[in-house]
Tab-separated table of C-alpha atoms in Angstrom:
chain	number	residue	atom	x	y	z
A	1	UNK	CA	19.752	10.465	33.553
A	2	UNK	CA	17.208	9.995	30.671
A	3	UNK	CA	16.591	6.510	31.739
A	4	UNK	CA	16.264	7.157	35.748
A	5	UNK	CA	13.956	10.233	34.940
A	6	UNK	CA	11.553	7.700	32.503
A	7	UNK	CA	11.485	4.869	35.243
A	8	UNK	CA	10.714	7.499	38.103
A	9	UNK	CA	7.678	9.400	35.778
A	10	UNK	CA	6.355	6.155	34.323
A	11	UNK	CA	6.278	2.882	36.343
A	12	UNK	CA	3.491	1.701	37.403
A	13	UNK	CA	1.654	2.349	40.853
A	14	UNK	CA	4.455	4.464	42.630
A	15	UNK	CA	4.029	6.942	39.569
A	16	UNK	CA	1.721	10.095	40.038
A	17	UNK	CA	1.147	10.026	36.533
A	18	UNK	CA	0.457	6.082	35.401
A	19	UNK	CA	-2.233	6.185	38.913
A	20	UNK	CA	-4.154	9.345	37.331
A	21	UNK	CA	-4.850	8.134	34.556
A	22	UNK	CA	-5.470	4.200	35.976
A	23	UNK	CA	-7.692	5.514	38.428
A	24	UNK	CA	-9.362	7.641	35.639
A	25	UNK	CA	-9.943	4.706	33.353
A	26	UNK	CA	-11.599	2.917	36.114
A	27	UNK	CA	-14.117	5.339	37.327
A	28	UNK	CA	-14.715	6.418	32.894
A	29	UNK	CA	-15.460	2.419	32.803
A	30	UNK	CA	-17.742	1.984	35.575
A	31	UNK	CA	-15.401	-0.458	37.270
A	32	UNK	CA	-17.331	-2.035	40.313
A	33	UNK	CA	-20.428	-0.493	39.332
A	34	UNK	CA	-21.619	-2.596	36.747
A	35	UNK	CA	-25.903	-2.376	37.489
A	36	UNK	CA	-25.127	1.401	36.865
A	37	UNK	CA	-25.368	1.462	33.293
A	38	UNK	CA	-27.396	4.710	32.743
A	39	UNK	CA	-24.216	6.717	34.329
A	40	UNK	CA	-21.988	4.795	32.481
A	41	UNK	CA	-23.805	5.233	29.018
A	42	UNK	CA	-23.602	9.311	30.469
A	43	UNK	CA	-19.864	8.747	30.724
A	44	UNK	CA	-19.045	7.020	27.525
A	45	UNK	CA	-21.349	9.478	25.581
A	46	UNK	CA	-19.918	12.650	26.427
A	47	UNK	CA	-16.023	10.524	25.780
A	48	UNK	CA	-17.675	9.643	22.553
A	49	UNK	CA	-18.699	13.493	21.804
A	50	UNK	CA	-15.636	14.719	23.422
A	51	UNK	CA	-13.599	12.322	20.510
A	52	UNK	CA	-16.202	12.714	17.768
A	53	UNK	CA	-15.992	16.642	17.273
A	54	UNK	CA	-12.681	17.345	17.204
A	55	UNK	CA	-12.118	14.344	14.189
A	56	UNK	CA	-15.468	16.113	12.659
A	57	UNK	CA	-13.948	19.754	12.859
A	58	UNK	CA	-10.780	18.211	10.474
A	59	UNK	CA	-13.448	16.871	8.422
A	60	UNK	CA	-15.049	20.138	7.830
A	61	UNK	CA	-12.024	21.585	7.147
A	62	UNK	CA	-11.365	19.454	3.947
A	63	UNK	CA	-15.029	19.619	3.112
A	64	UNK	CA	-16.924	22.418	4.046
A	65	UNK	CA	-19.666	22.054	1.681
A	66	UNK	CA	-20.414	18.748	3.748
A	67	UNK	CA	-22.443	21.260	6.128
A	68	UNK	CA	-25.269	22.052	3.191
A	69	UNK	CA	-25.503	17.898	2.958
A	70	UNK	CA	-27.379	17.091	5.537
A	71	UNK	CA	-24.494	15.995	7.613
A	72	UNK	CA	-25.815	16.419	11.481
A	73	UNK	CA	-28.500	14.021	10.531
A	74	UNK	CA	-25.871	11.386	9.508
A	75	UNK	CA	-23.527	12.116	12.369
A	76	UNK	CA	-26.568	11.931	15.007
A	77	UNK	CA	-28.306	8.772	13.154
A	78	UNK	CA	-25.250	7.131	11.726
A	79	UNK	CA	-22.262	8.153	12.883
A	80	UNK	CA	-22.382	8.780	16.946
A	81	UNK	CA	-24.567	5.419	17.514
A	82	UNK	CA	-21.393	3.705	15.974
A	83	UNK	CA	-18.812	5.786	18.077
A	84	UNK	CA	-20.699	4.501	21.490
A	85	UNK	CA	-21.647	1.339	20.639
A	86	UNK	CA	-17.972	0.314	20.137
A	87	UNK	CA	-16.684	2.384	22.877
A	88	UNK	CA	-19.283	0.758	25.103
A	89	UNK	CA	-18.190	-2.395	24.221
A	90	UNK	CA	-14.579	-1.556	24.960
A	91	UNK	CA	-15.897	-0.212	28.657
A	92	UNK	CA	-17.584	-3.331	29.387
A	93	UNK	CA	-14.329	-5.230	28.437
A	94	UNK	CA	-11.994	-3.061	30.622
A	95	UNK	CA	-14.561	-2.927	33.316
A	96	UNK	CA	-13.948	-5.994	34.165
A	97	UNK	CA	-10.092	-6.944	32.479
A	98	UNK	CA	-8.280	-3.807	33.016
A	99	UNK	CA	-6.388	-4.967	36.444
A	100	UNK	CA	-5.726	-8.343	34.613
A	101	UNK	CA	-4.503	-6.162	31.650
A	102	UNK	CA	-2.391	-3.848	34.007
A	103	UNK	CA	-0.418	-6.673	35.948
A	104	UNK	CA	0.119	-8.290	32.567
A	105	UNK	CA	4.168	-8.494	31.590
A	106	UNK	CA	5.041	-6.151	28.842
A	107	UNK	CA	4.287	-8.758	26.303
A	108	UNK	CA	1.043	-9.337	27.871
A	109	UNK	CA	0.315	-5.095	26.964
A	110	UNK	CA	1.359	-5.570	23.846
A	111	UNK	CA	-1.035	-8.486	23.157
A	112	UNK	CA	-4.053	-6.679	24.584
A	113	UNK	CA	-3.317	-3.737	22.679
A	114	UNK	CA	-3.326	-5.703	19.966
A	115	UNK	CA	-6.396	-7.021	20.375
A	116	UNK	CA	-7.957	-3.552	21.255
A	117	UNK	CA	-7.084	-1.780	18.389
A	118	UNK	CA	-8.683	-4.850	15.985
A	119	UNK	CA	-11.453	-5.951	18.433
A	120	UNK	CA	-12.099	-1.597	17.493
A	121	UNK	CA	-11.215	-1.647	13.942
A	122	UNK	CA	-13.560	-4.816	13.111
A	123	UNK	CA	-16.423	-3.597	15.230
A	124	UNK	CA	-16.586	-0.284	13.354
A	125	UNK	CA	-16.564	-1.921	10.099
A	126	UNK	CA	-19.151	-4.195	11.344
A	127	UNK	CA	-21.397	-1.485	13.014
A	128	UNK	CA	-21.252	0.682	9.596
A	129	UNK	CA	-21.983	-2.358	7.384
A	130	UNK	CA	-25.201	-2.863	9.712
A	131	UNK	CA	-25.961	0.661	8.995
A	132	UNK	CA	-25.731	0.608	5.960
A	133	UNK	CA	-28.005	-2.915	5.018
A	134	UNK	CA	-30.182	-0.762	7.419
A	135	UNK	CA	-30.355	2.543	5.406
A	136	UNK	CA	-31.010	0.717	2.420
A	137	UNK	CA	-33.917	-1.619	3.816
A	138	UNK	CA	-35.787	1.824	5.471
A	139	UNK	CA	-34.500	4.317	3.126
A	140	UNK	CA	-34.048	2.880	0.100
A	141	UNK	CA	-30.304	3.609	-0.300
A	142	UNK	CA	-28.304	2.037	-2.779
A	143	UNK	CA	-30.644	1.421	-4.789
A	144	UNK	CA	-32.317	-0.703	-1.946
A	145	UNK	CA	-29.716	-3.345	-3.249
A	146	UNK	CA	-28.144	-4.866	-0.111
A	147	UNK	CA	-25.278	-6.297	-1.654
A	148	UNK	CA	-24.337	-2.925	-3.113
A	149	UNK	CA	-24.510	-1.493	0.344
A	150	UNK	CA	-22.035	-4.470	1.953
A	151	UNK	CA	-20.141	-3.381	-1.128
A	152	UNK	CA	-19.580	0.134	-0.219
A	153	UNK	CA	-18.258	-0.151	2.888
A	154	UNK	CA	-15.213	-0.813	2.048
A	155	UNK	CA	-15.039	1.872	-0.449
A	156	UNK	CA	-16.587	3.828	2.421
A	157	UNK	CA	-13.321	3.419	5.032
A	158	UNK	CA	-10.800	4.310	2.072
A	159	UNK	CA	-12.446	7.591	1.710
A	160	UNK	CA	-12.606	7.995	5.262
A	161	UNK	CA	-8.865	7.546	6.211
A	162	UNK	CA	-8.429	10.676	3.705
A	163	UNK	CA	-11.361	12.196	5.770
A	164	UNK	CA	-12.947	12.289	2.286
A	165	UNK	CA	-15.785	10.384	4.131
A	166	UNK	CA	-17.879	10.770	7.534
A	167	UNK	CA	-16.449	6.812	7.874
A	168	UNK	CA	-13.256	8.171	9.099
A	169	UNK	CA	-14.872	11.039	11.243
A	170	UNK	CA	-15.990	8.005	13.301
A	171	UNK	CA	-12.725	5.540	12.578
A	172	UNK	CA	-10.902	8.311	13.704
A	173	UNK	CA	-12.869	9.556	16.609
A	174	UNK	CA	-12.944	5.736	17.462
A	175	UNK	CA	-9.362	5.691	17.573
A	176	UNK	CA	-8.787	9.021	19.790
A	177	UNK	CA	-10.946	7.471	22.554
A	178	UNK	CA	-8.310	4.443	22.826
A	179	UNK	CA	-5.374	7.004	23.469
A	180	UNK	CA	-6.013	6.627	27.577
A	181	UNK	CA	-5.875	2.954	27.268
A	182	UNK	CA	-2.910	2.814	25.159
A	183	UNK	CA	-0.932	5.367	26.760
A	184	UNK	CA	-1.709	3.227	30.001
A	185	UNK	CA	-0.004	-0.039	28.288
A	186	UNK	CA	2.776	1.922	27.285
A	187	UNK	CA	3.834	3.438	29.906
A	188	UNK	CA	5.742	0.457	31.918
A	189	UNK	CA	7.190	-0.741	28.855
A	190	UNK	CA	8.520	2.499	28.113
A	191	UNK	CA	9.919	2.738	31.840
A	192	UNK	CA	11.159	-0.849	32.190
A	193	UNK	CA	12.140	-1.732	28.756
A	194	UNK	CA	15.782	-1.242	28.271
A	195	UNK	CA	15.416	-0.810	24.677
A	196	UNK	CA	12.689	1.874	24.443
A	197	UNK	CA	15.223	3.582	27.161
A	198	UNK	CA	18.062	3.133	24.743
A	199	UNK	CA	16.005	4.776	22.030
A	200	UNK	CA	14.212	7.431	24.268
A	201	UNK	CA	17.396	8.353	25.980
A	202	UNK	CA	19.381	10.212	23.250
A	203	UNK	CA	16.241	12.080	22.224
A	204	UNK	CA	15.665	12.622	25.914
A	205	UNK	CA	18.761	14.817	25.904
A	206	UNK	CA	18.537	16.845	22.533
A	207	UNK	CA	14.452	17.260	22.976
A	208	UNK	CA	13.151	18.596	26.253
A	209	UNK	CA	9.626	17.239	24.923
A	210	UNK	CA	10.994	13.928	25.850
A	211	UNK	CA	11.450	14.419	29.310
A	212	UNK	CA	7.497	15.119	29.788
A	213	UNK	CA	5.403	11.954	30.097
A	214	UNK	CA	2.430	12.623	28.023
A	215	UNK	CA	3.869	14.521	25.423
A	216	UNK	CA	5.782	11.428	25.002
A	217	UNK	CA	3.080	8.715	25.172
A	218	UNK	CA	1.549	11.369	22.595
A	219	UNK	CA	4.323	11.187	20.442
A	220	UNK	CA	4.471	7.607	20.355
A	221	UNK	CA	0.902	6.419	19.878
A	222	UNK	CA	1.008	9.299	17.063
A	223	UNK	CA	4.295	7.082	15.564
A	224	UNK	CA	2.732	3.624	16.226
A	225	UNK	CA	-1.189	5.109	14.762
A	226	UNK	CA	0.275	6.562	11.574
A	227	UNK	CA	2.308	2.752	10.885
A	228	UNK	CA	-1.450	1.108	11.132
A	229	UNK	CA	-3.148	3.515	8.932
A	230	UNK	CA	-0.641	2.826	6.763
A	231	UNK	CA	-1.005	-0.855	7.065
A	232	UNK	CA	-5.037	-0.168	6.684
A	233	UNK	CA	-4.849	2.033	3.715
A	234	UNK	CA	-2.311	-0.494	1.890
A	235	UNK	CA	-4.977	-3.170	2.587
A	236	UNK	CA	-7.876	-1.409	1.529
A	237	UNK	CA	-6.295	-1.008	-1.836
A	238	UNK	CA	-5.418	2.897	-1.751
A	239	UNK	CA	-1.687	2.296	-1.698
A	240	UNK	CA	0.074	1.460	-4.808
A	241	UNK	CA	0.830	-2.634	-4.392
């Protein structure tokens, strides 16, 4: 039962819920409207808002005295430029790959997944290292040194996984915006894959959650996103080797 109820929710194309959220991808991305970039920097900056407070509500939650620190001015000068940048480069990507990426085999998902979440992860890092060489030549921060401000940014993401830094406001925020996408990969494999039907199946039975798609996909990409934190914070150097 738990198998036939997956395949019927989650294929692709003949599922209500896989052509939502296709078709929604495509018209957030601008696909086949690509000279109509002032709508689709409207779309991607209201996604990027729509991402960025809810990580920066968390934030304040752990540090509320992060309000009396001048802390809009960072997330409006700093912070939100990253956030759309990278999720405008990720548009312009599936704008014109995401039906290649959709009649890919499930190893084919799993590859461009891949390559989303570090094509994301390295163009953060890259975007607040840029920031930061250019806060220190305009405002003189860190000690206008520029190699102390390439230093920091490392130090700068291991804070911000423990949202002990605005960094991981934006990692974070960075990483809720890719939830469409990846729940959009997942989906077939989880449908056609007899082993992610072996493993959902049981749970399928005992959890009712189970037998609803998204709550599912959320589930999941909640599993797979804590496992790559993980990974990040070990490499960063937070974890005990």
């Amino acid at each position: 039962m738990a198998p036939q109820l997956l395949t019927t929710l989650l294929t692709r194309d003949d599922a209500t819920f896989f052509r939502a959220l296709r078709d929604g991808l495509r018209w957030l991305y601008g696909q086949g409207c690509e000279r109509d970039w002032l709508r689709l920097i409207i779309r991607i900056s209201a996604m990027s808002a729509a991402t960025l407070l809810p990580c920066l509500a968390v934030f304040l939650m752990r540090r509320p005295s992060a309000l009396q620190s001048g802390m809009w001015a960072q997330v409006a000068l700093h912070g939100f430029p990253i956030v759309l940048l990278v999720n405008l480069a990720v548009a312009r990507y599936y704008a014109q790959h995401l039906d290649r990426f959709l009649g890919s085999e499930p190893l084919g998902h799993f590859l461009f997944l891949l390559g989303d979440a570090a094509a994301r992860l390295l163009l953060t890092m890259l975007l607040t290292a840029v920031s930061f060489l250019l806060w220190t030549a305009v405002k003189g921060a860190f000690a206008g040194n520029p190699a102390s401000a390439l230093g920091a940014v490392a130090g700068s993401f291991r804070f911000g996984i423990r949202f002990e830094s605005l960094t991981g406001v934006y990692l974070y925020a960075i990483g809720l915006g890719a939830f469409p996408v990846f729940a959009l990969g997942a989906l077939p494999i989880l449908a056609t894959q007899r082993w992610c039907q072996a493993m959902i199946a049981p749970a399928a039975y005992l959890l009712p959650i189970f037998r609803r798609p998204l709550m599912a996909c959320l589930l999941a990409y909640a599993a797979v996103s804590a496992v790559l934190l993980t990974l990040t914070y070990h490499a960063l150097g937070l974890l005990p080797n």
